[in-house]
Short mmCIF file of C-alpha atoms in Angstrom, two decimals:
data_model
loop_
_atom_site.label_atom_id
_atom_site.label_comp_id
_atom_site.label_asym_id
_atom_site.label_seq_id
_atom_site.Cartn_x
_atom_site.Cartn_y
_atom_site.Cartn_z
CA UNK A 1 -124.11 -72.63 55.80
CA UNK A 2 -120.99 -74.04 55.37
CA UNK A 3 -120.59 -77.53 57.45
CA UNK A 4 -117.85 -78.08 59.86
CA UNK A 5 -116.27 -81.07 61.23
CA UNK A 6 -116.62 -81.99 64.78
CA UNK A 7 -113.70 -82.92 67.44
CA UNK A 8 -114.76 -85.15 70.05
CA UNK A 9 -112.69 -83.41 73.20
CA UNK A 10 -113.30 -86.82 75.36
CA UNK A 11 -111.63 -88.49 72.60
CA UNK A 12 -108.75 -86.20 72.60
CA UNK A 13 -107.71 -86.09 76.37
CA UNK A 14 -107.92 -89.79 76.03
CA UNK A 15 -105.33 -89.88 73.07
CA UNK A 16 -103.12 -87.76 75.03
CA UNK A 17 -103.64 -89.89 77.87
CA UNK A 18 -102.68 -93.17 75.77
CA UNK A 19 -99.75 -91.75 74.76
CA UNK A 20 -98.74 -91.00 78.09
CA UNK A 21 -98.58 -86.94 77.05
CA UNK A 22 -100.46 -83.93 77.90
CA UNK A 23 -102.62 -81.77 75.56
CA UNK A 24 -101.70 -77.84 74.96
CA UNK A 25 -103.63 -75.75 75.12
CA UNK A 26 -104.25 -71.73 74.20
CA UNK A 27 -106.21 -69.76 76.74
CA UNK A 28 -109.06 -67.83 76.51
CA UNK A 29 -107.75 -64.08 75.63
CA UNK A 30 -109.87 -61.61 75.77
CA UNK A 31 -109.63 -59.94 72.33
CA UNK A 32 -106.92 -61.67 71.04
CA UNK A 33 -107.55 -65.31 71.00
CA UNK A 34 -109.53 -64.96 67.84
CA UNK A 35 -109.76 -67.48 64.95
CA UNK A 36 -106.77 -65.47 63.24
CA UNK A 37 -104.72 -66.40 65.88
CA UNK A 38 -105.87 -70.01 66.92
CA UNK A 39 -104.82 -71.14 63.37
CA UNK A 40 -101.39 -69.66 63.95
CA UNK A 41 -100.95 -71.91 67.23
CA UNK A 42 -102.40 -74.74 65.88
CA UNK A 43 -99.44 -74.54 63.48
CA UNK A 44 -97.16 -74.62 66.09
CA UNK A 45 -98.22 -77.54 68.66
CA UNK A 46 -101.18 -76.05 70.13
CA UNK A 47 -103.66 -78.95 70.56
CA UNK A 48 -107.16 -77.43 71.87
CA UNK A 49 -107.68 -73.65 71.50
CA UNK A 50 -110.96 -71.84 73.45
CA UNK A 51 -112.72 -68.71 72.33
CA UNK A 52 -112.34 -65.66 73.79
CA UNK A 53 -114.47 -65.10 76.91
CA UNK A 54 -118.20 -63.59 75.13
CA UNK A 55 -120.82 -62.49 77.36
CA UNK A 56 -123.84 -64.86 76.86
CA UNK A 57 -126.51 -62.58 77.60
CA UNK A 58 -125.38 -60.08 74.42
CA UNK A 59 -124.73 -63.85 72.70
CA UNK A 60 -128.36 -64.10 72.75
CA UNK A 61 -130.24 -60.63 72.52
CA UNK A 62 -127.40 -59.34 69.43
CA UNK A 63 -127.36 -60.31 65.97
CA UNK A 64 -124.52 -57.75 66.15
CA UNK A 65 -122.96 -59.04 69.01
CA UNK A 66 -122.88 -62.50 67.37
CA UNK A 67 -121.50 -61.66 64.21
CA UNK A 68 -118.69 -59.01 66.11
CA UNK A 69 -117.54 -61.81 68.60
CA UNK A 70 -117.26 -65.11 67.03
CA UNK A 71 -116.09 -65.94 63.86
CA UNK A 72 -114.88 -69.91 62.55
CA UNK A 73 -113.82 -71.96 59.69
CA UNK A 74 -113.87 -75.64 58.61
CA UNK A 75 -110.32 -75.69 60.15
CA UNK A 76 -111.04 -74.05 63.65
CA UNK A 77 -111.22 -77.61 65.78
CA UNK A 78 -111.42 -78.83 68.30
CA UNK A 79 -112.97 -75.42 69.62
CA UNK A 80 -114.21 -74.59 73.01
CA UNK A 81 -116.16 -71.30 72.63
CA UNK A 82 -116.09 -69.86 76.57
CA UNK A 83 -119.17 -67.91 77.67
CA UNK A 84 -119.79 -65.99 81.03
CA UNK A 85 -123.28 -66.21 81.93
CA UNK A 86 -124.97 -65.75 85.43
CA UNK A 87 -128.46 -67.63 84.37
CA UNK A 88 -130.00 -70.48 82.58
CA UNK A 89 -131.10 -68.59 79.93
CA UNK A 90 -128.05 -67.03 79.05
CA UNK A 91 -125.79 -69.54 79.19
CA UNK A 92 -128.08 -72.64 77.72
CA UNK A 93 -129.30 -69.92 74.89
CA UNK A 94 -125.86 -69.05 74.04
CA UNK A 95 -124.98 -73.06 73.82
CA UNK A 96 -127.93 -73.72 71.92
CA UNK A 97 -126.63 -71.16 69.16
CA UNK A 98 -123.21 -71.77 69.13
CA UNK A 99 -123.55 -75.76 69.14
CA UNK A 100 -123.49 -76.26 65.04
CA UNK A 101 -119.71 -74.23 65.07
CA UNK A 102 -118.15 -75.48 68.17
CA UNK A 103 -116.78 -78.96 70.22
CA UNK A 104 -117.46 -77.41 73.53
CA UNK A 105 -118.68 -74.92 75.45
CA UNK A 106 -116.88 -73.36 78.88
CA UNK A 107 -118.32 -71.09 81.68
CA UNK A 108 -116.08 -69.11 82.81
CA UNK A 109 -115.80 -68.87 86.70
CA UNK A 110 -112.31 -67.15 87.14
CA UNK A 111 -112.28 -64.00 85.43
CA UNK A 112 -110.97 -61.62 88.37
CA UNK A 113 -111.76 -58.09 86.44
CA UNK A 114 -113.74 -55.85 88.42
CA UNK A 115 -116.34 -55.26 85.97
CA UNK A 116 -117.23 -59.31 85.85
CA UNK A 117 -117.00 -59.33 89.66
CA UNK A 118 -119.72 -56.18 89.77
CA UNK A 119 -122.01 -57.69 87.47
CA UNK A 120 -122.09 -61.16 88.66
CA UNK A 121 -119.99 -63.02 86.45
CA UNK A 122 -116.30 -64.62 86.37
CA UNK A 123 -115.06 -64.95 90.05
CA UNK A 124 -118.23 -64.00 91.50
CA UNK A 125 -119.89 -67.16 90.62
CA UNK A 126 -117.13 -69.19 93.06
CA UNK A 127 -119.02 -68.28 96.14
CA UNK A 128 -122.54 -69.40 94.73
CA UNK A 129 -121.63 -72.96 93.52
CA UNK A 130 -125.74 -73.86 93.54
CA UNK A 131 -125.85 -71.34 90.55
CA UNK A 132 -122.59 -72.70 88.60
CA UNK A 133 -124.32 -76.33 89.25
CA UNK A 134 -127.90 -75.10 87.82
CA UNK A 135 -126.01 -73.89 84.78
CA UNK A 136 -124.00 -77.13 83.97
CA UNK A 137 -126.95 -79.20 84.75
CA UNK A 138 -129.29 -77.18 82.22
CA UNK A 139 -126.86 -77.07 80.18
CA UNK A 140 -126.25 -81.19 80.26
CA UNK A 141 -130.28 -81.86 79.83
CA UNK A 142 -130.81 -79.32 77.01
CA UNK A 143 -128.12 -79.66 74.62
CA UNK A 144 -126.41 -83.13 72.27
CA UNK A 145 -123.61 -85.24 73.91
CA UNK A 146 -121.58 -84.20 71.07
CA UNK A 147 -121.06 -80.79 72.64
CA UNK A 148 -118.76 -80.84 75.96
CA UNK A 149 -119.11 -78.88 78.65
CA UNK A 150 -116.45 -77.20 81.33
CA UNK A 151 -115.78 -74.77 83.43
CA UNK A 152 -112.75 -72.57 84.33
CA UNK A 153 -112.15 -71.69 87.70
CA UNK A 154 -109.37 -70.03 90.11
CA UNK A 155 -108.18 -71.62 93.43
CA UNK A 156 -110.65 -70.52 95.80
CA UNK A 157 -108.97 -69.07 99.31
CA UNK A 158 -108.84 -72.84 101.24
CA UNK A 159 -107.65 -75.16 99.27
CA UNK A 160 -110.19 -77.81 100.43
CA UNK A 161 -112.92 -75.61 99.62
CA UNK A 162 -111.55 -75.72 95.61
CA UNK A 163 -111.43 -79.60 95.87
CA UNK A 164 -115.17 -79.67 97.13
CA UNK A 165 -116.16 -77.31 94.56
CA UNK A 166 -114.19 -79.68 92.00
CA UNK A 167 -116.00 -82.58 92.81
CA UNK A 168 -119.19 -81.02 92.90
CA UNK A 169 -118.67 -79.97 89.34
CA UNK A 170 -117.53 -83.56 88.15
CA UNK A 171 -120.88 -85.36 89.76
CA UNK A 172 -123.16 -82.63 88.15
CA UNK A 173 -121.23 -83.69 84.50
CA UNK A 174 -118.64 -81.84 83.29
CA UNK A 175 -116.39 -83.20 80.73
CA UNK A 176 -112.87 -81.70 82.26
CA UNK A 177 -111.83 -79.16 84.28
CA UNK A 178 -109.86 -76.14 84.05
CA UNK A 179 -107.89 -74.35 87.09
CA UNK A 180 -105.77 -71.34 87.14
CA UNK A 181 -103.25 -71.58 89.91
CA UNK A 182 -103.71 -68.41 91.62
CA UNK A 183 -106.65 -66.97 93.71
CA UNK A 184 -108.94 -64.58 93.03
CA UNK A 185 -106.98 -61.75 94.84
CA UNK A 186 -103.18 -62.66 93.86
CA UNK A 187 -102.25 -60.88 90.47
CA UNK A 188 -100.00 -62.13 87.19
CA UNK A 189 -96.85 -61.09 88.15
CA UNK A 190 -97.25 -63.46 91.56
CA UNK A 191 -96.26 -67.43 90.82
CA UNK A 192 -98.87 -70.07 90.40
CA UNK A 193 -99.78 -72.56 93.17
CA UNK A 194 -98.73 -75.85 91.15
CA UNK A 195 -98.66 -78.29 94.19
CA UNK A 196 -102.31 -76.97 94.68
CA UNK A 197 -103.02 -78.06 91.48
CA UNK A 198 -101.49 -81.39 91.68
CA UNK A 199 -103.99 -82.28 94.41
CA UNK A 200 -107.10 -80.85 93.04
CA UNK A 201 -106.25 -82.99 89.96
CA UNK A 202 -105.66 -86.05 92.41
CA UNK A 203 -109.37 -85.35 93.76
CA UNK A 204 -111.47 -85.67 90.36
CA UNK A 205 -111.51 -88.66 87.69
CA UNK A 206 -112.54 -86.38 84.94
CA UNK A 207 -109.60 -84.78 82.77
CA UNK A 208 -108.27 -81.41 84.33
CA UNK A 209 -106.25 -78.40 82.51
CA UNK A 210 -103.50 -76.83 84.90
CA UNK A 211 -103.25 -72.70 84.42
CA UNK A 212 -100.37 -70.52 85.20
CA UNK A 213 -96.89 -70.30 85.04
CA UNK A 214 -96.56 -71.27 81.56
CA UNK A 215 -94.39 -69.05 79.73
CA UNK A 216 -92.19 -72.10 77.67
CA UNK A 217 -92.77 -75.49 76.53
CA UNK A 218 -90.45 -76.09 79.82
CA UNK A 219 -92.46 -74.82 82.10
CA UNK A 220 -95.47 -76.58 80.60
CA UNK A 221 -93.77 -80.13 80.98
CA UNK A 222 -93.05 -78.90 84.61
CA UNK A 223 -96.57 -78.59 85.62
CA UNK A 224 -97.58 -81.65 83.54
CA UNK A 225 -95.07 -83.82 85.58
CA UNK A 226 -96.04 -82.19 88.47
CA UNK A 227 -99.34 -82.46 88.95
CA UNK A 228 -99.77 -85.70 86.34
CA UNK A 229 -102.76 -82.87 84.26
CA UNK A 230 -104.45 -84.28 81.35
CA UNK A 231 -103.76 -80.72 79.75
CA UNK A 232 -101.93 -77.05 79.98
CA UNK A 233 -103.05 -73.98 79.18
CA UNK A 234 -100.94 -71.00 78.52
CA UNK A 235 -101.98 -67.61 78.00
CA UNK A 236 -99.24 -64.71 78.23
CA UNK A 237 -96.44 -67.22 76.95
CA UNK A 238 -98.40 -68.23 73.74
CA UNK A 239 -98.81 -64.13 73.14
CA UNK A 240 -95.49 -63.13 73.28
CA UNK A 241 -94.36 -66.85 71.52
CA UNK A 242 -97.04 -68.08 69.55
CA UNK A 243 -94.20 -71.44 68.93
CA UNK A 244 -94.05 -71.92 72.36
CA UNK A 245 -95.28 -75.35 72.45
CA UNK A 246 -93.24 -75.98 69.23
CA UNK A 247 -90.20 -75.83 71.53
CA UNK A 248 -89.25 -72.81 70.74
CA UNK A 249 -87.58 -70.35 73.14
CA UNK A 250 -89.17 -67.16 71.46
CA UNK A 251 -91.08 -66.28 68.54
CA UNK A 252 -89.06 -67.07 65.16
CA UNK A 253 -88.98 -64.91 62.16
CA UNK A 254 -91.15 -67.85 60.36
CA UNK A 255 -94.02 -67.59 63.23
CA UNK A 256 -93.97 -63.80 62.22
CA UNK A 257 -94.35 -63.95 58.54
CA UNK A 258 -97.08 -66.96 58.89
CA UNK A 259 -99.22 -64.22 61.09
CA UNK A 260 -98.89 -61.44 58.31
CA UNK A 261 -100.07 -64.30 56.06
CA UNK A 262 -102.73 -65.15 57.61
CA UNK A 263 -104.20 -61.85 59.03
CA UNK A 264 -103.34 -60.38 55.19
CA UNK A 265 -105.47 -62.41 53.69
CA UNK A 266 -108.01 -62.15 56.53
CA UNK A 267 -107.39 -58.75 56.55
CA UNK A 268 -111.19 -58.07 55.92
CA UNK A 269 -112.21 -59.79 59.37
CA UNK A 270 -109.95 -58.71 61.91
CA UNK A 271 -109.15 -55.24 62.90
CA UNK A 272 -105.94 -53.25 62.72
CA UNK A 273 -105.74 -53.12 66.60
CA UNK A 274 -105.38 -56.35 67.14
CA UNK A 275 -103.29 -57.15 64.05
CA UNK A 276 -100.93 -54.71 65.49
CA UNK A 277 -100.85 -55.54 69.26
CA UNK A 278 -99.97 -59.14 68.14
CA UNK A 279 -96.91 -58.43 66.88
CA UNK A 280 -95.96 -55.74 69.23
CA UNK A 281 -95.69 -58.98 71.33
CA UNK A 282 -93.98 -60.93 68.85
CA UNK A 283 -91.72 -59.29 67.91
CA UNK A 284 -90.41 -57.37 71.12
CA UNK A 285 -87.62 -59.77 71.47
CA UNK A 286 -86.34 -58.42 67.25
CA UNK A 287 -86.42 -54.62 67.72
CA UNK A 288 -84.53 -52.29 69.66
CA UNK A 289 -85.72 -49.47 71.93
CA UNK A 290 -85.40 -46.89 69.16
CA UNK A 291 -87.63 -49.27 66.44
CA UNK A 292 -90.41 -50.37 69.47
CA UNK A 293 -90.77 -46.63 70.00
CA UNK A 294 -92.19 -46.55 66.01
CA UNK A 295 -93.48 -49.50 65.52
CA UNK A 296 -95.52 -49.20 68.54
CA UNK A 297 -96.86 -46.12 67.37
CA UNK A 298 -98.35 -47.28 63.93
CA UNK A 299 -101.65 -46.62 62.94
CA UNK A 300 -102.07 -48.54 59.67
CA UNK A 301 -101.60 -51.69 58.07
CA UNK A 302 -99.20 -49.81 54.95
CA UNK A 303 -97.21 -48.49 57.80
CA UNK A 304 -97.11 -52.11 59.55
CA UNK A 305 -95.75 -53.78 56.04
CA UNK A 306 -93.30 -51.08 55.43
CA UNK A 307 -91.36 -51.22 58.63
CA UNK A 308 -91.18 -54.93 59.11
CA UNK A 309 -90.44 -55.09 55.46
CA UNK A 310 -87.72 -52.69 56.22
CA UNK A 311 -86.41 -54.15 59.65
CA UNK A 312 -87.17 -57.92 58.90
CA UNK A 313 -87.44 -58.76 55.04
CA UNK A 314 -90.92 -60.06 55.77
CA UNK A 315 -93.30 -59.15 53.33
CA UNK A 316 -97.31 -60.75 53.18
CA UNK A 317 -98.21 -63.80 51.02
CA UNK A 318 -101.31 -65.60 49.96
CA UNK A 319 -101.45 -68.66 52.39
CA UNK A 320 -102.86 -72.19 51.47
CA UNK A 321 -106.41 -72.27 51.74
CA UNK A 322 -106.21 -75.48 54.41
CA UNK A 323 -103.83 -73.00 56.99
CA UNK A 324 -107.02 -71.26 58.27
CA UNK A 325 -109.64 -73.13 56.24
CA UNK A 326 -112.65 -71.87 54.76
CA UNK A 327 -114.58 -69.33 56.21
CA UNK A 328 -118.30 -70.77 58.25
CA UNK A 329 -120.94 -68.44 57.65
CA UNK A 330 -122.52 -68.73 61.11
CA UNK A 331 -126.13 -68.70 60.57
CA UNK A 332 -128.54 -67.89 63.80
CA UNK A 333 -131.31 -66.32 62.54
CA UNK A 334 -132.89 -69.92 61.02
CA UNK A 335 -133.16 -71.06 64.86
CA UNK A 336 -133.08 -68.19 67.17
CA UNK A 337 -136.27 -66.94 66.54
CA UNK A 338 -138.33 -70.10 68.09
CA UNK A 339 -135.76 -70.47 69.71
CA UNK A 340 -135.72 -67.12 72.09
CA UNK A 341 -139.52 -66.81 71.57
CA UNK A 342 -139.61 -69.91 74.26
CA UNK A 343 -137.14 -68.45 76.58
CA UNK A 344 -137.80 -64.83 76.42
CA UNK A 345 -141.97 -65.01 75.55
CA UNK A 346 -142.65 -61.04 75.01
CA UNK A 347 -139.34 -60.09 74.98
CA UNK A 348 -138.28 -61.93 71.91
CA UNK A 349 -138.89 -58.65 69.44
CA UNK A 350 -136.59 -56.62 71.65
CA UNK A 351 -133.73 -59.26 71.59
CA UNK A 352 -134.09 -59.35 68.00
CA UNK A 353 -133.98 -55.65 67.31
CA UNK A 354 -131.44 -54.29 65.11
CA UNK A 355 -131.73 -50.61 67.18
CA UNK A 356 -130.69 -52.69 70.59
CA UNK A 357 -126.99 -51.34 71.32
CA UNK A 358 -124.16 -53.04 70.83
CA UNK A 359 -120.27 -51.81 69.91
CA UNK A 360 -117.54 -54.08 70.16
CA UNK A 361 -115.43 -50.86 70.61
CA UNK A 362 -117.44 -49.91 73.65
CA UNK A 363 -117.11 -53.33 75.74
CA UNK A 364 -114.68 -54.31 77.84
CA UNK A 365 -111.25 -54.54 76.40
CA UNK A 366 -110.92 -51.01 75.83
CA UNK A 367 -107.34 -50.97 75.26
CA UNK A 368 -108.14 -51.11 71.50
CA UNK A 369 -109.17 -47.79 71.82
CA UNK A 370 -105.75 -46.38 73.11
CA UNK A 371 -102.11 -45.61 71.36
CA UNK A 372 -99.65 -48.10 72.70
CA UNK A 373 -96.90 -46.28 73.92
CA UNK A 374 -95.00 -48.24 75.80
CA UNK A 375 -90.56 -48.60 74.64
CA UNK A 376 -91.01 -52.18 75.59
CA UNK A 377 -93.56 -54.93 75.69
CA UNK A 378 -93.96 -55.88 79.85
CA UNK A 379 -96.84 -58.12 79.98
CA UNK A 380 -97.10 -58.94 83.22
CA UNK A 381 -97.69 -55.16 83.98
CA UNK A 382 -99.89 -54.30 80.90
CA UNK A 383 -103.34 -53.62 82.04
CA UNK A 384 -105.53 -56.88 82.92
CA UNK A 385 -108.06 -55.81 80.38
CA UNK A 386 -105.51 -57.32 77.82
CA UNK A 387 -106.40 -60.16 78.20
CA UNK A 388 -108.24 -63.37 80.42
CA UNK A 389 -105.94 -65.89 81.72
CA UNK A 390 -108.40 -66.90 84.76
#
């Protein structure tokens, strides 16, 4: 197993606070904010990246699941790996083997999507705060102080009832914070509640990340001076301009050809799909109607390099080995089994079964499976599937 350094995330909101600054941060995307991507924006300002959401309870019964849904390298920090879990088990399991490969772990109380709601996870948890609380608190007597822990959360409908929540959080030990500034109900397109945020973050002493809205480096100074956050996270803006915190109004040519570098010589880790979808968002602002109609359309990473070879001059290069660093071969299997044996007893030889089911392709995010078709790349009407900005 490869070793990996550690970030200490209390150490870096209090840098950012010394320097009287905020830290920036990339969301948690479903499918998209994958280690390909997080060491593009770390290139380009991005302080503090987070995983994409991964269910804990497949985190724990799936070698396949593990292996299909997180990938890191000795470059990928500071890292918060995000996990929606519903029980202890889940959710201190899933810490427990995720801890050597990441700075901290987040549960993730704000994802709106119907599915989460159904099962029991995301938004659902915000009306059973005794449950969120059991989870942080098992989590803080179970696992080092070297790990932090958070949560993510949307404004709940009364604004005094997000503040309560807040400070319930902070006195059962959380390291920081995250809100999104819209409720559970109100979709993308709709603008965040930023004066909302400003008083939840007057409410807590812990450090607090301020969500939505955030489609520049403008914007993100806005909320910053606003509410006086200790961090903002952007989501949609960051996937259309991976530079955005660089100051840059809209992805550049450069931010283009560093992705093809990267994902080419990644090219065994992440698939096409994603690639592709990447810079159908990147690029939208280079190509005309006619050119997002084919490019859209492609089906193959030949195809990809032609065209943008073609339209842009940008062909792939070998990148320095210290861009995305070298490659952690996460290894589970030395401490899971004792490991699940104690929480699961009987169970433990199902969990561990190669034969239990589990496709990537098949979970949620099944836009991957679909032709994008769209002449243009709308965001804020793509489905919400696309990604996680609770």
């Amino acid at each position: 197993m490869n070793t990996k350094p550690k970030t200490d995330i209390n150490e870096l909101f209090a840098t950012a606070k010394k320097n009287d600054t905020f830290l920036k941060v990339c969301a948690p995307m479903v499918r998209y904010s994958k280690l390909q991507f997080r060491s593009l924006v770390k290139q380009y300002g991005v302080d503090l990246c987070f995983s994409p959401m991964i269910l804990a309870d497949s985190f724990c019964h799936s070698s396949k699941a593990r292996y299909n849904e997180f990938a890191t390298s000795t470059s990928d920090t500071p890292l918060i790996v995000q996990f929606a879990a519903k029980t202890t088990h889940d959710f201190v399991g899933a810490s427990k083997l995720i801890y050597p490969y990441a700075d901290g772990v987040d549960l993730n109380c704000g994802c709106p999507q119907r599915w989460a709601m159904k099962d029991g996870y995301g938004c659902s948890l915000l009306t059973q705060p005794e449950i969120i609380h059991d989870l942080v608190r098992n989590f803080k007597n179970n696992l080092p102080n070297d790990i932090s822990v958070s949560v993510k959360i949307r404004l709940l409908n009364d604004l005094k009832d997000t503040i309560e929540l807040c400070r319930r959080l902070e006195k059962c030990g959380v390291n920081f914070l995250t809100v999104h500034g819209r409720k559970v109900w109100q979709k993308s397109s709709e603008n965040a509640d930023i004066s909302s945020l400003k008083d939840v973050k007057q409410s807590i002493s812990i450090p607090f990340i301020a969500n939505g809205n955030v489609k520049s480096n403008d914007d993100a100074k806005h909320v910053f001076e606003t509410t006086g956050c200790d961090g903002v996270m952007a989501a949609q803006g960051l996937l259309s301009n991976p530079a955005m915190f660089a100051c840059e109004t809209s992805t550049t040519l450069k931010c283009i050809q560093d992705w093809v570098d990267i994902c080419h010589d990644q090219k065994d880790s992440m698939i096409f799909q994603c690639f592709h979808h990447h810079l159908v968002f990147m690029m939208d602002k280079f190509l005309r109607k006619k050119q997002k109609q084919v490019f859209n359309n492609l089906t193959n990473h030949s195809a990809v390099y032609d065209f943008l070879e073609q339209h842009l001059g940008i062909k792939p290069n070998s990148i320095d080995e210290d861009v995305i660093g070298e490659k952690v071969i996460c290894v589970y299997d030395d401490i899971e089994y004792s490991l699940l044996k104690k929480m699961y007893g009987n169970q433990e030889d199902n969990a561990l079964c190669e034969n239990n089911e589990y496709n990537s392709q098949q979970t949620h995010g099944k836009y991957f499976m679909n032709t994008i078709s769209k002449t243009y790349c709308d965001l804020d009407n793509m489905d919400c599937t696309l990604f996680d900005e609770t």
